[in-house]
Coordinates of N, CA, C and O in Angstrom, one line a residue:
M965 N 12.0 -4.2 -11.8 CA 11.2 -5.0 -10.8 C 11.4 -4.5 -9.4 O 12.5 -4.1 -9.1
Y966 N 10.4 -4.6 -8.6 CA 10.5 -4.2 -7.2 C 9.8 -5.2 -6.3 O 8.7 -5.7 -6.7
F967 N 10.4 -5.5 -5.2 CA 9.8 -6.4 -4.2 C 10.2 -5.9 -2.8 O 11.4 -5.5 -2.5
K968 N 9.2 -5.8 -1.9 CA 9.5 -5.5 -0.5 C 8.5 -6.2 0.4 O 7.3 -6.1 0.2
F969 N 9.0 -6.8 1.5 CA 8.1 -7.4 2.5 C 8.0 -6.5 3.6 O 9.0 -5.9 4.1
I970 N 6.8 -6.3 4.1 CA 6.5 -5.3 5.2 C 5.9 -6.1 6.4 O 4.8 -6.7 6.2
N971 N 6.6 -6.2 7.5 CA 6.1 -6.8 8.7 C 4.9 -6.0 9.3 O 5.0 -4.8 9.3
T972 N 4.0 -6.7 9.9 CA 2.9 -6.1 10.6 C 3.4 -5.4 11.8 O 4.1 -6.0 12.6
K973 N 3.0 -4.1 12.0 CA 3.4 -3.3 13.2 C 2.5 -3.5 14.3 O 2.9 -3.6 15.5
N974 N 1.2 -3.5 14.0 CA 0.1 -3.6 15.0 C 0.3 -4.9 15.8 O 0.2 -6.0 15.2
E975 N 0.5 -4.8 17.1 CA 0.8 -6.0 17.9 C -0.3 -7.0 17.9 O -0.1 -8.2 17.8
N976 N -1.6 -6.5 18.1 CA -2.7 -7.4 18.1 C -2.9 -8.1 16.7 O -3.1 -9.3 16.6
L977 N -2.7 -7.3 15.6 CA -2.9 -7.9 14.3 C -1.7 -8.8 13.9 O -1.9 -9.8 13.2
S978 N -0.6 -8.6 14.5 CA 0.6 -9.4 14.1 C 0.5 -10.8 14.6 O 1.2 -11.7 14.2
R979 N -0.4 -11.1 15.5 CA -0.7 -12.4 16.0 C -1.3 -13.3 14.9 O -1.3 -14.5 14.9
Y980 N -1.9 -12.6 13.9 CA -2.7 -13.3 12.8 C -2.1 -13.0 11.4 O -2.2 -13.9 10.6
L981 N -1.6 -11.9 11.2 CA -1.0 -11.5 9.9 C 0.5 -11.2 10.0 O 0.9 -10.3 10.7
E982 N 1.2 -12.1 9.4 CA 2.7 -12.0 9.4 C 3.1 -10.7 8.8 O 4.0 -10.0 9.3
G983 N 2.5 -10.3 7.7 CA 2.9 -9.1 7.0 C 2.4 -9.3 5.6 O 1.5 -10.1 5.3
F984 N 2.9 -8.4 4.7 CA 2.5 -8.4 3.3 C 3.7 -8.0 2.5 O 4.6 -7.3 2.9
Y985 N 3.7 -8.4 1.2 CA 4.7 -7.9 0.3 C 4.1 -7.1 -0.9 O 2.9 -7.4 -1.3
I986 N 4.9 -6.2 -1.4 CA 4.5 -5.5 -2.6 C 5.4 -5.9 -3.7 O 6.7 -6.0 -3.5
F987 N 4.9 -6.3 -4.8 CA 5.7 -6.7 -6.0 C 5.2 -5.9 -7.2 O 4.0 -5.8 -7.4
Q988 N 6.2 -5.4 -7.9 CA 5.9 -4.6 -9.1 C 6.8 -5.1 -10.2 O 8.0 -5.1 -10.1
K989 N 6.2 -5.5 -11.3 CA 7.0 -6.0 -12.5 C 6.6 -5.1 -13.7 O 5.4 -5.0 -14.0
D990 N 7.5 -4.5 -14.3 CA 7.2 -3.6 -15.5 C 7.1 -4.5 -16.7 O 7.7 -5.6 -16.8
D991 N 6.4 -4.1 -17.7 CA 6.2 -4.9 -18.9 C 7.5 -5.0 -19.7 O 7.7 -5.9 -20.5
T992 N 8.5 -4.1 -19.4 CA 9.8 -4.2 -20.1 C 10.7 -5.3 -19.5 O 11.6 -5.8 -20.1
D993 N 10.3 -5.8 -18.2 CA 11.0 -6.8 -17.6 C 10.8 -8.1 -18.4 O 9.7 -8.3 -18.9
Q994 N 11.7 -9.0 -18.3 CA 11.5 -10.3 -18.9 C 10.5 -11.1 -18.1 O 10.2 -10.8 -17.0
E995 N 10.0 -12.1 -18.7 CA 9.1 -13.0 -18.0 C 9.8 -13.5 -16.7 O 11.0 -13.8 -16.7
L996 N 9.0 -13.6 -15.7 CA 9.6 -14.0 -14.4 C 8.9 -15.2 -13.9 O 7.7 -15.4 -14.0
Q997 N 9.7 -16.2 -13.4 CA 9.2 -17.4 -12.8 C 9.8 -17.6 -11.4 O 11.0 -17.3 -11.2
Y998 N 9.0 -18.2 -10.5 CA 9.5 -18.7 -9.2 C 8.6 -19.8 -8.8 O 7.5 -20.1 -9.3
T999 N 9.1 -20.6 -7.8 CA 8.4 -21.8 -7.3 C 7.9 -21.5 -5.9 O 8.7 -21.0 -5.1
V1000 N 6.7 -21.9 -5.6 CA 6.1 -21.8 -4.3 C 6.1 -23.2 -3.7 O 5.7 -24.1 -4.4
F1001 N 6.7 -23.3 -2.5 CA 6.7 -24.6 -1.8 C 5.7 -24.7 -0.7 O 5.1 -23.6 -0.3
S1002 N 5.4 -25.8 -0.2 CA 4.3 -26.0 0.7 C 4.6 -25.1 2.0 O 5.8 -24.9 2.3
S1003 N 3.6 -24.6 2.6 CA 3.7 -23.7 3.7 C 2.4 -23.8 4.5 O 1.4 -24.3 4.0
N1004 N 2.4 -23.5 5.8 CA 1.2 -23.5 6.6 C 0.6 -22.1 6.6 O -0.4 -21.9 7.3
H1005 N 1.1 -21.1 5.9 CA 0.6 -19.8 5.8 C -0.6 -19.8 4.9 O -0.6 -20.6 3.9
I1006 N -1.6 -18.9 5.1 CA -2.6 -18.7 4.1 C -2.3 -17.4 3.4 O -2.0 -16.4 4.0
I1007 N -2.3 -17.5 2.1 CA -1.8 -16.4 1.2 C -3.0 -15.8 0.4 O -3.7 -16.6 -0.3
L1008 N -3.2 -14.5 0.5 CA -4.2 -13.8 -0.2 C -3.4 -12.8 -1.1 O -2.8 -11.9 -0.5
S1009 N -3.5 -12.9 -2.4 CA -2.8 -12.0 -3.3 C -3.8 -11.2 -4.1 O -4.9 -11.7 -4.5
I1010 N -3.5 -9.9 -4.2 CA -4.4 -9.0 -5.0 C -3.5 -8.4 -6.1 O -2.3 -8.2 -5.9
Y1011 N -4.2 -8.1 -7.2 CA -3.5 -7.6 -8.4 C -4.3 -6.5 -9.0 O -5.5 -6.5 -9.0
R1012 N -3.6 -5.6 -9.7 CA -4.2 -4.5 -10.4 C -3.9 -4.8 -11.9 O -2.8 -5.0 -12.3
F1013 N -5.0 -4.8 -12.7 CA -4.9 -5.1 -14.2 C -4.2 -6.4 -14.5 O -3.2 -6.4 -15.2
A1014 N -4.7 -7.5 -13.9 CA -4.1 -8.8 -14.2 C -5.1 -9.8 -14.3 O -6.2 -9.7 -13.8
D1015 N -4.7 -10.9 -14.9 CA -5.6 -12.1 -15.0 C -4.7 -13.3 -14.7 O -3.5 -13.2 -14.6
Y1016 N -5.3 -14.4 -14.5 CA -4.5 -15.6 -14.2 C -5.1 -16.8 -15.0 O -6.2 -16.9 -15.4
A1017 N -4.2 -17.8 -15.1 CA -4.6 -19.1 -15.7 C -3.9 -20.1 -14.8 O -2.7 -19.9 -14.4
Q1018 N -4.6 -21.2 -14.5 CA -4.0 -22.3 -13.7 C -4.2 -23.6 -14.3 O -5.2 -24.0 -14.8
E1019 N -3.1 -24.4 -14.3 CA -3.1 -25.7 -14.8 C -2.3 -26.6 -13.9 O -1.1 -26.4 -13.8
Q1020 N -2.9 -27.5 -13.1 CA -2.2 -28.4 -12.2 C -1.3 -27.6 -11.3 O -1.7 -26.8 -10.4
D1021 N 0.0 -27.7 -11.5 CA 1.0 -27.1 -10.7 C 1.6 -25.9 -11.3 O 2.7 -25.5 -10.9
K1022 N 0.9 -25.2 -12.2 CA 1.4 -24.0 -12.8 C 0.3 -22.9 -12.7 O -0.8 -23.1 -13.0
V1023 N 0.8 -21.7 -12.4 CA -0.1 -20.5 -12.4 C 0.6 -19.4 -13.2 O 1.8 -19.2 -13.0
I1024 N -0.2 -18.8 -14.1 CA 0.4 -17.7 -14.9 C -0.4 -16.5 -14.5 O -1.6 -16.4 -14.6
I1025 N 0.3 -15.4 -14.1 CA -0.3 -14.1 -13.8 C 0.2 -13.2 -15.0 O 1.4 -13.1 -15.2
Q1026 N -0.7 -12.6 -15.7 CA -0.3 -11.8 -16.8 C -1.2 -10.5 -16.8 O -2.3 -10.4 -16.4
E1027 N -0.5 -9.5 -17.4 CA -1.2 -8.2 -17.5 C -2.5 -8.3 -18.3 O -2.5 -9.0 -19.4
N1028 N -3.5 -7.7 -17.8 CA -4.8 -7.6 -18.6 C -5.5 -6.3 -18.2 O -6.1 -6.2 -17.2
R1029 N -5.4 -5.3 -19.1 CA -5.9 -4.0 -18.8 C -7.4 -4.0 -18.7 O -8.0 -3.0 -18.3
D1030 N -8.1 -5.1 -19.2 CA -9.5 -5.1 -19.1 C -10.0 -5.7 -17.8 O -11.2 -5.7 -17.6
R1031 N -9.2 -6.1 -17.0 CA -9.5 -6.7 -15.6 C -8.9 -5.8 -14.6 O -7.7 -6.0 -14.2
P1032 N -9.7 -4.9 -14.0 CA -9.1 -3.9 -13.1 C -8.6 -4.5 -11.8 O -7.8 -3.9 -11.1
F1033 N -9.2 -5.7 -11.4 CA -8.8 -6.2 -10.0 C -8.9 -7.7 -10.1 O -9.9 -8.3 -10.6
L1034 N -8.0 -8.3 -9.4 CA -8.0 -9.8 -9.2 C -7.5 -10.1 -7.8 O -6.6 -9.5 -7.3
S1035 N -8.2 -11.0 -7.2 CA -7.9 -11.5 -5.8 C -7.8 -13.0 -5.8 O -8.8 -13.6 -6.2
L1036 N -6.7 -13.6 -5.4 CA -6.6 -15.0 -5.3 C -6.2 -15.5 -3.9 O -5.3 -14.9 -3.3
L1037 N -6.9 -16.5 -3.5 CA -6.6 -17.1 -2.2 C -5.9 -18.5 -2.4 O -6.3 -19.3 -3.2
T1038 N -4.8 -18.7 -1.7 CA -4.1 -19.9 -1.7 C -4.0 -20.5 -0.3 O -3.4 -19.9 0.6
T1039 N -4.7 -21.6 -0.2 CA -4.8 -22.2 1.2 C -4.0 -23.5 1.3 O -3.5 -23.8 2.4
T1040 N -3.8 -24.2 0.2 CA -3.0 -25.4 0.2 C -2.1 -25.5 -1.0 O -2.5 -25.4 -2.1
V1041 N -0.8 -25.7 -0.7 CA 0.1 -26.0 -1.7 C 0.8 -27.4 -1.3 O 1.6 -27.4 -0.4
E1042 N 0.3 -28.4 -2.0 CA 0.8 -29.8 -1.6 C 2.1 -30.2 -2.4 O 2.9 -30.9 -1.9
T1043 N 2.2 -29.7 -3.6 CA 3.3 -29.9 -4.4 C 3.8 -28.6 -4.9 O 3.1 -27.6 -4.9
P1044 N 5.1 -28.5 -5.2 CA 5.6 -27.2 -5.7 C 4.7 -26.6 -6.8 O 4.3 -27.3 -7.7
L1045 N 4.5 -25.3 -6.7 CA 3.7 -24.5 -7.6 C 4.5 -23.5 -8.4 O 5.2 -22.7 -7.8
C1046 N 4.6 -23.6 -9.7 CA 5.4 -22.8 -10.5 C 4.5 -21.5 -10.9 O 3.5 -21.7 -11.5
C1047 N 5.0 -20.4 -10.5 CA 4.3 -19.1 -10.9 C 5.1 -18.4 -11.9 O 6.3 -18.2 -11.8
T1048 N 4.4 -17.9 -13.0 CA 5.0 -17.1 -14.0 C 4.3 -15.8 -14.2 O 3.1 -15.8 -14.1
Y1049 N 5.1 -14.7 -14.3 CA 4.5 -13.4 -14.5 C 4.9 -12.9 -15.9 O 6.0 -13.0 -16.3
K1050 N 3.9 -12.4 -16.6 CA 4.0 -11.8 -17.9 C 3.5 -10.4 -18.0 O 2.3 -10.2 -17.6
G1051 N 4.2 -9.5 -18.6 CA 3.7 -8.1 -18.7 C 3.9 -7.4 -17.4 O 4.5 -7.8 -16.5
A1052 N 3.2 -6.2 -17.4 CA 3.3 -5.3 -16.2 C 2.3 -5.9 -15.2 O 1.1 -6.1 -15.4
V1053 N 2.8 -6.1 -13.9 CA 2.0 -6.7 -12.9 C 2.3 -5.9 -11.6 O 3.4 -5.8 -11.2
R1054 N 1.2 -5.5 -10.9 CA 1.4 -5.0 -9.5 C 0.6 -5.9 -8.6 O -0.6 -6.1 -8.8
E1055 N 1.3 -6.4 -7.6 CA 0.7 -7.4 -6.7 C 1.0 -7.0 -5.3 O 2.0 -6.4 -4.9
M1056 N 0.0 -7.3 -4.4 CA 0.2 -7.2 -3.0 C -0.3 -8.5 -2.4 O -1.4 -9.0 -2.8
T1057 N 0.5 -9.1 -1.6 CA 0.2 -10.4 -1.0 C 0.3 -10.4 0.5 O 1.3 -10.0 1.1
F1058 N -0.8 -10.8 1.1 CA -1.0 -10.9 2.6 C -0.7 -12.3 3.0 O -1.2 -13.2 2.5
C1059 N 0.2 -12.4 4.0 CA 0.7 -13.7 4.5 C 0.1 -13.9 6.0 O 0.6 -13.3 6.9
F1060 N -1.0 -14.6 6.0 CA -1.6 -14.9 7.3 C -1.0 -16.1 8.0 O -0.7 -17.1 7.3
K1061 N -0.9 -16.0 9.3 CA -0.4 -17.1 10.1 C -1.4 -18.3 10.1 O -2.6 -18.1 9.9
P1062 N -0.9 -19.5 10.4 CA -1.8 -20.6 10.6 C -3.0 -20.3 11.5 O -2.7 -19.7 12.6
L1063 N -4.1 -20.6 11.2 CA -5.4 -20.3 11.9 C -5.7 -18.8 11.9 O -6.8 -18.4 12.2
G1064 N -4.8 -17.9 11.6 CA -5.0 -16.5 11.7 C -6.1 -16.0 10.8 O -6.9 -15.1 11.2
F1065 N -6.2 -16.5 9.5 CA -7.2 -15.9 8.6 C -8.6 -16.2 9.0 O -9.5 -15.5 8.7
N1066 N -8.8 -17.3 9.8 CA -10.1 -17.6 10.4 C -10.7 -16.4 11.1 O -11.9 -16.2 11.1
H1067 N -9.9 -15.6 11.7 CA -10.4 -14.4 12.5 C -10.9 -13.3 11.7 O -11.4 -12.3 12.2
F1068 N -10.9 -13.4 10.4 CA -11.3 -12.4 9.5 C -12.5 -12.8 8.6 O -12.9 -12.1 7.7
L1069 N -12.9 -14.0 8.7 CA -13.9 -14.6 7.9 C -15.2 -15.0 8.6 O -15.1 -15.3 9.8
D1070 N -16.3 -14.9 7.9 CA -17.6 -15.3 8.5 C -17.7 -16.8 8.6 O -18.1 -17.3 9.6
Q1071 N -17.2 -17.5 7.6 CA -17.2 -19.0 7.6 C -15.8 -19.5 8.0 O -14.8 -18.7 7.9
D1072 N -15.7 -20.7 8.5 CA -14.4 -21.2 8.8 C -13.6 -21.4 7.6 O -14.1 -21.6 6.5
L1073 N -12.3 -21.3 7.7 CA -11.4 -21.3 6.6 C -11.5 -22.7 5.8 O -11.3 -22.7 4.6
R1074 N -11.8 -23.7 6.5 CA -12.0 -25.0 5.8 C -13.0 -25.0 4.7 O -12.9 -25.8 3.8
H1075 N -13.9 -24.0 4.8 CA -14.9 -23.9 3.7 C -14.2 -23.5 2.4 O -14.7 -23.7 1.3
Y1076 N -13.1 -22.8 2.5 CA -12.4 -22.3 1.3 C -11.2 -23.2 0.8 O -10.6 -22.9 -0.2
F1077 N -10.9 -24.2 1.6 CA -9.8 -25.0 1.2 C -9.9 -25.7 -0.1 O -11.0 -26.3 -0.4
Q1078 N -8.9 -25.5 -1.0 CA -8.9 -26.0 -2.3 C -7.5 -26.0 -2.8 O -6.7 -25.1 -2.4
K1079 N -7.1 -27.0 -3.6 CA -5.7 -27.0 -4.1 C -5.5 -25.8 -5.1 O -6.4 -25.5 -5.9
G1080 N -4.4 -25.2 -5.0 CA -4.1 -24.1 -5.9 C -4.7 -22.8 -5.4 O -5.0 -22.5 -4.3
C1081 N -4.9 -21.9 -6.4 CA -5.4 -20.6 -6.2 C -6.9 -20.5 -6.6 O -7.3 -21.0 -7.6
I1082 N -7.7 -19.8 -5.8 CA -9.1 -19.6 -6.1 C -9.4 -18.1 -6.0 O -8.9 -17.4 -5.2
P1083 N -10.3 -17.6 -6.9 CA -10.7 -16.2 -6.9 C -11.4 -16.0 -5.5 O -12.1 -16.9 -5.0
F1084 N -11.2 -14.8 -4.9 CA -11.7 -14.6 -3.5 C -12.0 -13.2 -3.3 O -11.2 -12.3 -3.5
S1085 N -13.2 -12.9 -2.8 CA -13.6 -11.6 -2.5 C -14.4 -11.7 -1.2 O -15.6 -11.9 -1.2
P1086 N -13.8 -11.6 0.0 CA -14.5 -11.9 1.2 C -15.5 -10.9 1.8 O -16.3 -11.2 2.6
F1087 N -15.4 -9.6 1.3 CA -16.2 -8.6 1.9 C -16.8 -7.7 0.8 O -16.1 -7.5 -0.2
P1088 N -17.9 -7.0 1.0 CA -18.5 -6.1 0.0 C -17.6 -5.0 -0.4 O -17.6 -4.5 -1.5
D1089 N -16.8 -4.5 0.6 CA -15.9 -3.3 0.3 C -14.5 -3.7 -0.1 O -13.6 -2.9 -0.3
F1090 N -14.2 -5.0 -0.2 CA -12.9 -5.5 -0.4 C -12.2 -5.0 -1.7 O -11.2 -4.4 -1.7
E1091 N -12.9 -5.2 -2.8 CA -12.3 -4.8 -4.1 C -12.0 -3.3 -4.1 O -10.9 -2.9 -4.5
K1092 N -13.0 -2.5 -3.7 CA -12.8 -1.0 -3.8 C -11.6 -0.6 -2.9 O -10.8 0.2 -3.3
E1093 N -11.6 -1.1 -1.7 CA -10.5 -0.7 -0.7 C -9.1 -1.2 -1.2 O -8.2 -0.5 -1.1
M1094 N -9.1 -2.4 -1.7 CA -7.8 -3.0 -2.2 C -7.3 -2.3 -3.4 O -6.1 -2.1 -3.6
I1095 N -8.2 -1.9 -4.4 CA -7.8 -1.1 -5.5 C -7.1 0.2 -5.1 O -6.1 0.6 -5.5
S1096 N -7.8 0.8 -4.1 CA -7.3 2.1 -3.6 C -5.9 1.9 -3.0 O -5.0 2.7 -3.2
I1097 N -5.8 0.9 -2.2 CA -4.5 0.6 -1.5 C -3.4 0.3 -2.6 O -2.3 0.7 -2.5
L1098 N -3.8 -0.5 -3.6 CA -2.8 -0.9 -4.6 C -2.3 0.4 -5.4 O -1.2 0.4 -5.9
E1099 N -3.2 1.4 -5.5 CA -2.8 2.6 -6.2 C -2.0 3.6 -5.4 O -1.4 4.5 -5.9
E1100 N -1.9 3.4 -4.1 CA -1.2 4.3 -3.2 C 0.3 4.0 -3.4 O 0.8 2.9 -3.4
G1101 N 1.1 5.1 -3.5 CA 2.5 5.0 -3.7 C 3.4 5.1 -2.5 O 4.5 4.6 -2.5
D1102 N 2.8 5.7 -1.4 CA 3.6 5.9 -0.2 C 3.5 4.6 0.7 O 2.4 4.3 1.2
E1103 N 4.6 3.9 0.9 CA 4.5 2.6 1.6 C 4.1 2.8 3.0 O 3.5 1.9 3.6
K1104 N 4.4 3.9 3.6 CA 4.0 4.1 5.0 C 2.4 4.2 5.1 O 1.8 3.6 6.0
I1105 N 1.9 4.9 4.1 CA 0.4 5.0 4.1 C -0.2 3.7 3.7 O -1.2 3.3 4.3
V1106 N 0.4 2.9 2.8 CA -0.1 1.6 2.4 C -0.1 0.7 3.7 O -1.1 0.1 4.0
Q1107 N 0.9 0.7 4.5 CA 1.0 -0.1 5.7 C -0.1 0.3 6.7 O -0.8 -0.6 7.2
E1108 N -0.3 1.6 6.9 CA -1.3 2.1 7.8 C -2.7 1.6 7.3 O -3.5 1.1 8.1
R1109 N -3.0 1.8 6.0 CA -4.3 1.4 5.4 C -4.5 -0.1 5.4 O -5.6 -0.5 5.7
V1110 N -3.5 -0.9 5.1 CA -3.6 -2.3 5.2 C -4.0 -2.8 6.6 O -4.9 -3.5 6.8
E1111 N -3.2 -2.3 7.6 CA -3.4 -2.7 8.9 C -4.8 -2.2 9.5 O -5.5 -3.0 10.2
H1112 N -5.2 -1.0 9.1 CA -6.5 -0.5 9.5 C -7.6 -1.4 8.9 O -8.6 -1.7 9.6
Y1113 N -7.5 -1.7 7.6 CA -8.5 -2.5 7.0 C -8.7 -3.9 7.6 O -9.8 -4.3 8.0
W1114 N -7.5 -4.6 7.8 CA -7.7 -5.9 8.4 C -8.1 -5.9 9.9 O -8.9 -6.7 10.3
A1115 N -7.7 -4.8 10.6 CA -8.1 -4.7 12.0 C -9.6 -4.5 12.0 O -10.3 -5.0 12.9
S1116 N -10.2 -3.8 11.0 CA -11.6 -3.5 11.0 C -12.4 -4.8 10.7 O -13.6 -4.8 11.0
K1117 N -11.8 -5.8 10.1 CA -12.5 -7.0 9.8 C -12.3 -8.1 10.8 O -12.9 -9.2 10.7
F1118 N -11.5 -7.8 11.8 CA -11.2 -8.8 12.9 C -12.4 -9.3 13.6 O -13.2 -8.5 14.0
K1119 N -12.5 -10.6 13.9 CA -13.6 -11.2 14.7 C -12.9 -12.1 15.7 O -12.1 -12.9 15.4
V1120 N -13.4 -11.9 17.0 CA -12.8 -12.8 18.0 C -13.4 -14.2 17.8 O -14.6 -14.3 17.7
K1121 N -12.5 -15.1 17.8 CA -12.9 -16.5 17.7 C -12.1 -17.3 18.6 O -10.9 -17.0 18.8
E1122 N -12.6 -18.4 19.2 CA -11.9 -19.2 20.1 C -11.3 -20.4 19.5 O -12.0 -21.3 19.0
F1123 N -9.9 -20.4 19.4 CA -9.2 -21.5 18.9 C -8.1 -21.9 20.0 O -7.1 -22.4 19.6
D1124 N -8.4 -21.7 21.2 CA -7.4 -21.9 22.3 C -6.7 -23.3 22.2 O -5.5 -23.3 22.3
L1125 N -7.5 -24.3 22.1 CA -6.9 -25.7 22.1 C -6.0 -25.8 20.9 O -4.9 -26.3 21.1
L1126 N -6.4 -25.4 19.7 CA -5.6 -25.5 18.6 C -4.3 -24.6 18.7 O -3.2 -25.0 18.3
E1127 N -4.5 -23.4 19.1 CA -3.4 -22.4 19.2 C -2.4 -22.9 20.2 O -1.2 -22.8 20.1
K1128 N -2.8 -23.5 21.3 CA -1.9 -23.9 22.4 C -1.1 -25.1 21.9 O 0.1 -25.3 22.3
N1129 N -1.7 -26.0 21.1 CA -1.0 -27.2 20.6 C -0.4 -27.1 19.3 O 0.3 -28.0 18.8
Y1130 N -0.5 -25.9 18.7 CA 0.2 -25.7 17.4 C 1.7 -25.6 17.5 O 2.2 -24.9 18.3
R1131 N 2.4 -26.4 16.7 CA 3.8 -26.3 16.7 C 4.2 -26.1 15.2 O 4.0 -26.9 14.4
P1132 N 4.9 -24.9 15.0 CA 5.3 -24.7 13.6 C 6.3 -25.7 13.1 O 7.1 -26.2 13.9
H1133 N 6.2 -26.1 11.9 CA 7.1 -27.0 11.3 C 8.4 -26.4 11.0 O 8.5 -25.3 10.5
T1134 N 9.5 -27.0 11.5 CA 10.8 -26.5 11.3 C 11.6 -27.5 10.5 O 11.5 -28.7 10.7
A1135 N 12.4 -27.0 9.6 CA 13.2 -27.9 8.8 C 14.5 -28.4 9.5 O 14.9 -27.8 10.4

């Protein structure tokens, strides 16, 4: 199993995208489970050769060689969400800051709000580009390509009042 979180280097982009992580689970690894707790981040996960099933507070991600690409958006986690991985899974997850993902979408984020995970393909070139990035082995190149891609999708939007009054929740 492999896991690495990569912080966004691009200063402009880092205002909106916290970073991303790369996760790789081999099929020889045992089934893996973890729990996701509520957060104000918007999470976009992409997978190579995987499928998912969702039931209330449980999500199963499993190897599926017949499905070359899967993209899931998680906007709201109200109760703990149990995630289970089965088989070989390669995942990349983008962690957008509150309000940040709005700057990359044509419609407001509220249009996409739904409990749990939803299939998501925001742009015509998204699947092709993300598959190519998922297949790249050099993490330096991955970071450059990820940041270039999201920077190319950036749209200036005015959220001054919300951004000025936003206070992150601290425990």
